[in-house]
mmCIF file of C-alpha atoms in Angstrom:
data_model
loop_
_atom_site.group_PDB
_atom_site.id
_atom_site.type_symbol
_atom_site.label_atom_id
_atom_site.label_comp_id
_atom_site.label_asym_id
_atom_site.label_seq_id
_atom_site.Cartn_x
_atom_site.Cartn_y
_atom_site.Cartn_z
ATOM 1 C CA UNK A 279 15.482 11.587 0.420
ATOM 2 C CA UNK A 280 12.046 10.644 -1.158
ATOM 3 C CA UNK A 281 11.501 7.150 -2.341
ATOM 4 C CA UNK A 282 12.902 6.689 -5.975
ATOM 5 C CA UNK A 283 9.654 4.558 -6.912
ATOM 6 C CA UNK A 284 6.510 6.576 -7.443
ATOM 7 C CA UNK A 285 4.399 3.705 -6.261
ATOM 8 C CA UNK A 286 5.850 3.651 -2.792
ATOM 9 C CA UNK A 287 5.654 7.614 -2.469
ATOM 10 C CA UNK A 288 1.903 7.342 -3.715
ATOM 11 C CA UNK A 289 0.965 4.516 -1.494
ATOM 12 C CA UNK A 290 2.485 5.991 1.598
ATOM 13 C CA UNK A 291 1.119 9.353 0.854
ATOM 14 C CA UNK A 292 -2.458 7.980 0.185
ATOM 15 C CA UNK A 293 -2.457 5.819 3.097
ATOM 16 C CA UNK A 294 -1.983 8.653 5.600
ATOM 17 C CA UNK A 295 -4.106 10.977 3.538
ATOM 18 C CA UNK A 296 -7.127 8.301 3.536
ATOM 19 C CA UNK A 297 -6.587 7.698 7.348
ATOM 20 C CA UNK A 298 -6.945 11.388 8.137
ATOM 21 C CA UNK A 299 -9.786 11.905 5.684
ATOM 22 C CA UNK A 300 -11.596 8.897 7.164
ATOM 23 C CA UNK A 301 -11.290 10.187 10.731
ATOM 24 C CA UNK A 302 -12.101 13.805 10.076
ATOM 25 C CA UNK A 303 -13.471 15.786 12.004
ATOM 26 C CA UNK A 304 -12.769 13.965 15.164
ATOM 27 C CA UNK A 305 -8.885 13.473 14.717
ATOM 28 C CA UNK A 306 -6.976 12.765 17.810
ATOM 29 C CA UNK A 307 -4.165 15.659 17.738
ATOM 30 C CA UNK A 308 -1.462 13.394 19.331
ATOM 31 C CA UNK A 309 -2.222 10.505 17.117
ATOM 32 C CA UNK A 310 -2.081 12.708 14.076
ATOM 33 C CA UNK A 311 1.318 14.021 15.183
ATOM 34 C CA UNK A 312 2.698 10.558 15.678
ATOM 35 C CA UNK A 313 1.251 9.568 12.241
ATOM 36 C CA UNK A 314 2.927 12.553 10.476
ATOM 37 C CA UNK A 315 6.375 11.477 12.182
ATOM 38 C CA UNK A 316 5.895 7.892 11.008
ATOM 39 C CA UNK A 317 5.034 9.192 7.459
ATOM 40 C CA UNK A 318 8.027 11.327 7.410
ATOM 41 C CA UNK A 319 10.417 8.586 8.614
ATOM 42 C CA UNK A 320 8.911 6.092 6.079
ATOM 43 C CA UNK A 321 9.328 8.614 3.208
ATOM 44 C CA UNK A 322 13.036 9.488 4.070
ATOM 45 C CA UNK A 323 14.219 6.152 5.043
ATOM 46 C CA UNK A 324 12.553 3.732 2.591
ATOM 47 C CA UNK A 325 15.190 3.683 -0.056
ATOM 48 C CA UNK A 326 18.090 3.201 2.354
ATOM 49 C CA UNK A 327 16.453 0.329 4.014
ATOM 50 C CA UNK A 328 15.160 -1.413 0.876
ATOM 51 C CA UNK A 329 18.519 -0.956 -1.037
ATOM 52 C CA UNK A 330 20.290 -2.698 1.796
ATOM 53 C CA UNK A 331 17.758 -5.267 2.840
ATOM 54 C CA UNK A 332 19.589 -8.140 1.204
ATOM 55 C CA UNK A 333 22.605 -7.459 3.331
ATOM 56 C CA UNK A 334 21.566 -5.457 6.358
ATOM 57 C CA UNK A 335 23.996 -3.436 8.182
ATOM 58 C CA UNK A 336 23.823 -1.818 11.781
ATOM 59 C CA UNK A 337 22.588 1.370 10.067
ATOM 60 C CA UNK A 338 19.799 -0.502 8.397
ATOM 61 C CA UNK A 339 18.527 -2.025 11.717
ATOM 62 C CA UNK A 340 18.834 1.374 13.250
ATOM 63 C CA UNK A 341 16.650 2.903 10.610
ATOM 64 C CA UNK A 342 14.049 0.188 10.864
ATOM 65 C CA UNK A 343 14.082 0.537 14.603
ATOM 66 C CA UNK A 344 13.534 4.382 14.106
ATOM 67 C CA UNK A 345 10.478 3.802 12.095
ATOM 68 C CA UNK A 346 8.789 1.734 14.840
ATOM 69 C CA UNK A 347 9.301 4.540 17.273
ATOM 70 C CA UNK A 348 5.939 6.445 16.411
ATOM 71 C CA UNK A 349 3.894 3.277 16.707
ATOM 72 C CA UNK A 350 5.615 2.374 19.920
ATOM 73 C CA UNK A 351 4.679 5.782 21.366
ATOM 74 C CA UNK A 352 1.122 5.315 20.047
ATOM 75 C CA UNK A 353 0.905 2.139 21.847
ATOM 76 C CA UNK A 354 2.162 3.762 25.134
ATOM 77 C CA UNK A 355 -0.319 6.661 24.989
ATOM 78 C CA UNK A 356 -3.334 4.244 24.124
ATOM 79 C CA UNK A 357 -3.776 5.624 20.456
ATOM 80 C CA UNK A 358 -3.932 2.359 18.929
ATOM 81 C CA UNK A 359 -6.055 -0.611 18.088
ATOM 82 C CA UNK A 360 -4.686 -3.968 18.946
ATOM 83 C CA UNK A 361 -6.402 -5.819 16.105
ATOM 84 C CA UNK A 362 -5.255 -3.205 13.381
ATOM 85 C CA UNK A 363 -1.506 -3.355 14.882
ATOM 86 C CA UNK A 364 -1.675 -7.210 14.631
ATOM 87 C CA UNK A 365 -2.820 -7.212 11.090
ATOM 88 C CA UNK A 366 -0.094 -4.770 10.034
ATOM 89 C CA UNK A 367 2.536 -6.615 12.090
ATOM 90 C CA UNK A 368 1.596 -9.875 10.538
ATOM 91 C CA UNK A 369 2.013 -8.517 6.994
ATOM 92 C CA UNK A 370 5.330 -6.924 7.802
ATOM 93 C CA UNK A 371 6.673 -10.181 9.484
ATOM 94 C CA UNK A 372 5.802 -12.041 6.325
ATOM 95 C CA UNK A 373 7.657 -9.520 4.326
ATOM 96 C CA UNK A 374 10.822 -9.457 6.338
ATOM 97 C CA UNK A 375 10.899 -13.334 6.143
ATOM 98 C CA UNK A 376 10.601 -13.066 2.304
ATOM 99 C CA UNK A 377 13.173 -10.274 2.227
ATOM 100 C CA UNK A 378 15.503 -12.365 4.336
ATOM 101 C CA UNK A 379 15.358 -15.151 1.733
ATOM 102 C CA UNK A 380 16.512 -12.797 -0.891
ATOM 103 C CA UNK A 381 13.166 -12.439 -2.561
ATOM 104 C CA UNK A 382 12.418 -8.766 -1.933
ATOM 105 C CA UNK A 383 12.564 -7.820 -5.612
ATOM 106 C CA UNK A 384 10.692 -11.081 -6.956
ATOM 107 C CA UNK A 385 7.045 -10.830 -7.764
ATOM 108 C CA UNK A 386 5.871 -12.222 -4.255
ATOM 109 C CA UNK A 387 8.353 -9.741 -2.705
ATOM 110 C CA UNK A 388 6.877 -6.678 -4.725
ATOM 111 C CA UNK A 389 3.297 -7.914 -3.987
ATOM 112 C CA UNK A 390 3.894 -8.339 -0.130
ATOM 113 C CA UNK A 391 5.775 -5.206 0.077
ATOM 114 C CA UNK A 392 2.850 -3.451 -1.757
ATOM 115 C CA UNK A 393 0.531 -5.059 1.015
ATOM 116 C CA UNK A 394 2.865 -3.885 3.878
ATOM 117 C CA UNK A 395 2.812 -0.279 2.590
ATOM 118 C CA UNK A 396 -0.699 -0.097 1.906
ATOM 119 C CA UNK A 397 -1.603 -1.554 5.541
ATOM 120 C CA UNK A 398 0.118 1.483 6.992
ATOM 121 C CA UNK A 399 -3.491 3.033 6.351
ATOM 122 C CA UNK A 400 -4.922 0.851 9.131
ATOM 123 C CA UNK A 401 -2.110 1.875 11.535
ATOM 124 C CA UNK A 402 -2.475 5.597 10.867
ATOM 125 C CA UNK A 403 -6.243 5.307 11.073
ATOM 126 C CA UNK A 404 -6.251 3.754 14.429
ATOM 127 C CA UNK A 405 -3.509 6.384 15.754
ATOM 128 C CA UNK A 406 -5.879 9.236 14.504
ATOM 129 C CA UNK A 407 -9.140 7.533 15.581
ATOM 130 C CA UNK A 408 -8.428 4.520 17.740
ATOM 131 C CA UNK A 409 -12.198 3.512 17.750
ATOM 132 C CA UNK A 410 -12.066 1.450 14.413
ATOM 133 C CA UNK A 411 -15.242 -0.088 13.267
ATOM 134 C CA UNK A 412 -16.054 -2.917 10.667
ATOM 135 C CA UNK A 413 -16.262 -0.134 7.830
ATOM 136 C CA UNK A 414 -12.672 0.757 8.560
ATOM 137 C CA UNK A 415 -11.677 -2.874 7.906
ATOM 138 C CA UNK A 416 -13.658 -2.863 4.873
ATOM 139 C CA UNK A 417 -12.163 0.112 3.412
ATOM 140 C CA UNK A 418 -8.747 -1.460 4.448
ATOM 141 C CA UNK A 419 -9.550 -4.654 2.526
ATOM 142 C CA UNK A 420 -10.535 -2.597 -0.621
ATOM 143 C CA UNK A 421 -7.501 -0.242 -0.367
ATOM 144 C CA UNK A 422 -5.006 -3.056 0.271
ATOM 145 C CA UNK A 423 -6.723 -5.301 -2.331
ATOM 146 C CA UNK A 424 -6.505 -2.695 -5.035
ATOM 147 C CA UNK A 425 -2.666 -1.928 -4.542
ATOM 148 C CA UNK A 426 -1.870 -5.676 -4.305
ATOM 149 C CA UNK A 427 -3.896 -6.169 -7.407
ATOM 150 C CA UNK A 428 -2.389 -3.301 -9.153
ATOM 151 C CA UNK A 429 1.130 -4.670 -8.295
ATOM 152 C CA UNK A 430 0.180 -7.798 -10.140
ATOM 153 C CA UNK A 431 -1.389 -5.754 -13.031
ATOM 154 C CA UNK A 432 1.909 -3.794 -13.372
ATOM 155 C CA UNK A 433 4.115 -7.043 -13.303
ATOM 156 C CA UNK A 434 1.830 -8.474 -15.871
ATOM 157 C CA UNK A 435 2.668 -5.731 -18.438
ATOM 158 C CA UNK A 436 6.511 -5.903 -17.859
ATOM 159 C CA UNK A 437 8.210 -7.707 -20.612
ATOM 160 C CA UNK A 438 10.874 -9.210 -18.354
ATOM 161 C CA UNK A 439 8.124 -10.838 -16.053
ATOM 162 C CA UNK A 440 6.190 -13.796 -16.746
ATOM 163 C CA UNK A 441 2.857 -12.848 -14.865
ATOM 164 C CA UNK A 442 -0.666 -13.757 -15.885
ATOM 165 C CA UNK A 443 -2.957 -10.817 -16.225
ATOM 166 C CA UNK A 444 -5.504 -12.862 -14.449
ATOM 167 C CA UNK A 445 -3.409 -12.533 -11.339
ATOM 168 C CA UNK A 446 -4.859 -9.260 -10.312
ATOM 169 C CA UNK A 447 -8.251 -10.799 -9.849
ATOM 170 C CA UNK A 448 -6.938 -13.102 -7.223
ATOM 171 C CA UNK A 449 -6.657 -10.533 -4.444
ATOM 172 C CA UNK A 450 -9.199 -7.993 -6.102
ATOM 173 C CA UNK A 451 -12.416 -10.148 -6.050
ATOM 174 C CA UNK A 452 -12.191 -11.265 -2.609
ATOM 175 C CA UNK A 453 -11.481 -7.807 -1.501
ATOM 176 C CA UNK A 454 -14.562 -6.344 -3.505
ATOM 177 C CA UNK A 455 -16.870 -9.037 -2.126
ATOM 178 C CA UNK A 456 -15.718 -8.293 1.584
ATOM 179 C CA UNK A 457 -16.040 -4.605 1.287
ATOM 180 C CA UNK A 458 -19.336 -4.849 -0.612
ATOM 181 C CA UNK A 459 -20.738 -7.233 2.029
ATOM 182 C CA UNK A 460 -20.013 -4.750 4.809
ATOM 183 C CA UNK A 461 -20.921 -1.547 2.952
ATOM 184 C CA UNK A 462 -22.393 -1.954 -0.558
ATOM 185 C CA UNK A 463 -21.621 1.688 -1.260
ATOM 186 C CA UNK A 464 -18.004 0.910 -1.332
ATOM 187 C CA UNK A 465 -18.687 -0.841 -4.580
ATOM 188 C CA UNK A 466 -18.495 2.419 -6.229
ATOM 189 C CA UNK A 467 -14.827 2.603 -5.731
ATOM 190 C CA UNK A 468 -14.281 -0.626 -7.271
ATOM 191 C CA UNK A 469 -15.812 0.234 -10.820
ATOM 192 C CA UNK A 470 -12.736 1.810 -12.448
ATOM 193 C CA UNK A 471 -10.250 -0.789 -10.964
ATOM 194 C CA UNK A 472 -12.320 -3.693 -12.130
ATOM 195 C CA UNK A 473 -12.614 -2.177 -15.702
ATOM 196 C CA UNK A 474 -8.969 -1.694 -15.749
ATOM 197 C CA UNK A 475 -8.194 -5.337 -14.628
ATOM 198 C CA UNK A 476 -10.619 -6.673 -17.162
ATOM 199 C CA UNK A 477 -9.212 -4.671 -19.914
ATOM 200 C CA UNK A 478 -5.750 -5.881 -19.061
ATOM 201 C CA UNK A 479 -7.080 -9.374 -19.493
ATOM 202 C CA UNK A 480 -8.494 -8.633 -22.702
ATOM 203 C CA UNK A 481 -5.534 -6.896 -24.152
ATOM 204 C CA UNK A 482 -2.337 -7.460 -22.051
ATOM 205 C CA UNK A 483 0.237 -5.039 -23.704
ATOM 206 C CA UNK A 484 3.861 -5.652 -22.556
ATOM 207 C CA UNK A 485 6.294 -2.729 -21.992
ATOM 208 C CA UNK A 486 10.077 -3.012 -22.535
ATOM 209 C CA UNK A 487 11.115 0.600 -22.699
ATOM 210 C CA UNK A 488 11.800 2.877 -19.594
ATOM 211 C CA UNK A 489 9.743 5.431 -20.983
ATOM 212 C CA UNK A 490 6.594 3.310 -21.465
ATOM 213 C CA UNK A 491 7.217 1.824 -17.927
ATOM 214 C CA UNK A 492 7.453 5.387 -16.388
ATOM 215 C CA UNK A 493 4.377 6.454 -18.140
ATOM 216 C CA UNK A 494 2.527 3.577 -16.743
ATOM 217 C CA UNK A 495 3.740 4.392 -13.326
ATOM 218 C CA UNK A 496 2.323 7.989 -13.732
ATOM 219 C CA UNK A 497 -1.087 6.407 -14.821
ATOM 220 C CA UNK A 498 -1.154 4.218 -11.910
ATOM 221 C CA UNK A 499 -0.236 6.923 -9.406
ATOM 222 C CA UNK A 500 -3.244 8.979 -10.767
ATOM 223 C CA UNK A 501 -5.509 6.011 -10.524
ATOM 224 C CA UNK A 502 -4.490 5.314 -6.938
ATOM 225 C CA UNK A 503 -5.328 9.152 -6.004
ATOM 226 C CA UNK A 504 -8.734 8.715 -7.611
ATOM 227 C CA UNK A 505 -9.489 5.467 -5.636
ATOM 228 C CA UNK A 506 -8.216 7.143 -2.412
ATOM 229 C CA UNK A 507 -10.315 10.252 -3.053
ATOM 230 C CA UNK A 508 -13.579 8.097 -3.716
ATOM 231 C CA UNK A 509 -12.869 5.981 -0.421
ATOM 232 C CA UNK A 510 -12.424 9.257 1.428
ATOM 233 C CA UNK A 511 -15.588 10.729 0.191
ATOM 234 C CA UNK A 512 -17.592 7.358 0.921
ATOM 235 C CA UNK A 513 -16.452 7.380 4.394
ATOM 236 C CA UNK A 514 -18.791 10.504 4.941
ATOM 237 C CA UNK A 515 -21.704 9.455 2.750
#
């Protein structure tokens, strides 16, 4: 069963796609296989886990444990980067604490959940190419920063949320500065998102109807695909 939310499906897919594109052509076959298994597990178990996160049952814990198997295997085979796994584990731990307090569907929960999903890029990249460099972390900062900022952007446009359109700039500006300091060419990928966030501040339109929200979801999916494609191309420039 695929995730009901398009954003979840998109972030998971783009995370793994960017990891593979960034590592090409020197992809570790065993690591790629484990990453593919992790991707399949995340896609098919996300909704059952998320829907029961407030009241976890034995099945919930079993599904969560199953999702960790590919990463445990990668560690056993030496197909990993300790700093990358540490960063992702920290984000995951903070989200679990937040979810345990019943805040998984709150604005902070949505934002941290987005950070957790997009952090899978770093895990997958270290599995298919364990020799991560500073550029990988710069790309990670921009990739996660974009999706977290977009989560704030989307929340700011929902009529039933009270989120300032300026909120998107809080994670976005530091991410752009960090990525640009490491590799200025990455700033090319920041042009469209920055324009989007600025336009939202100038004209923050609130959506109430399910149709308008769905259309926004499709637009953001396309924009996320564009950012992923640009970052993938910049890896090899």
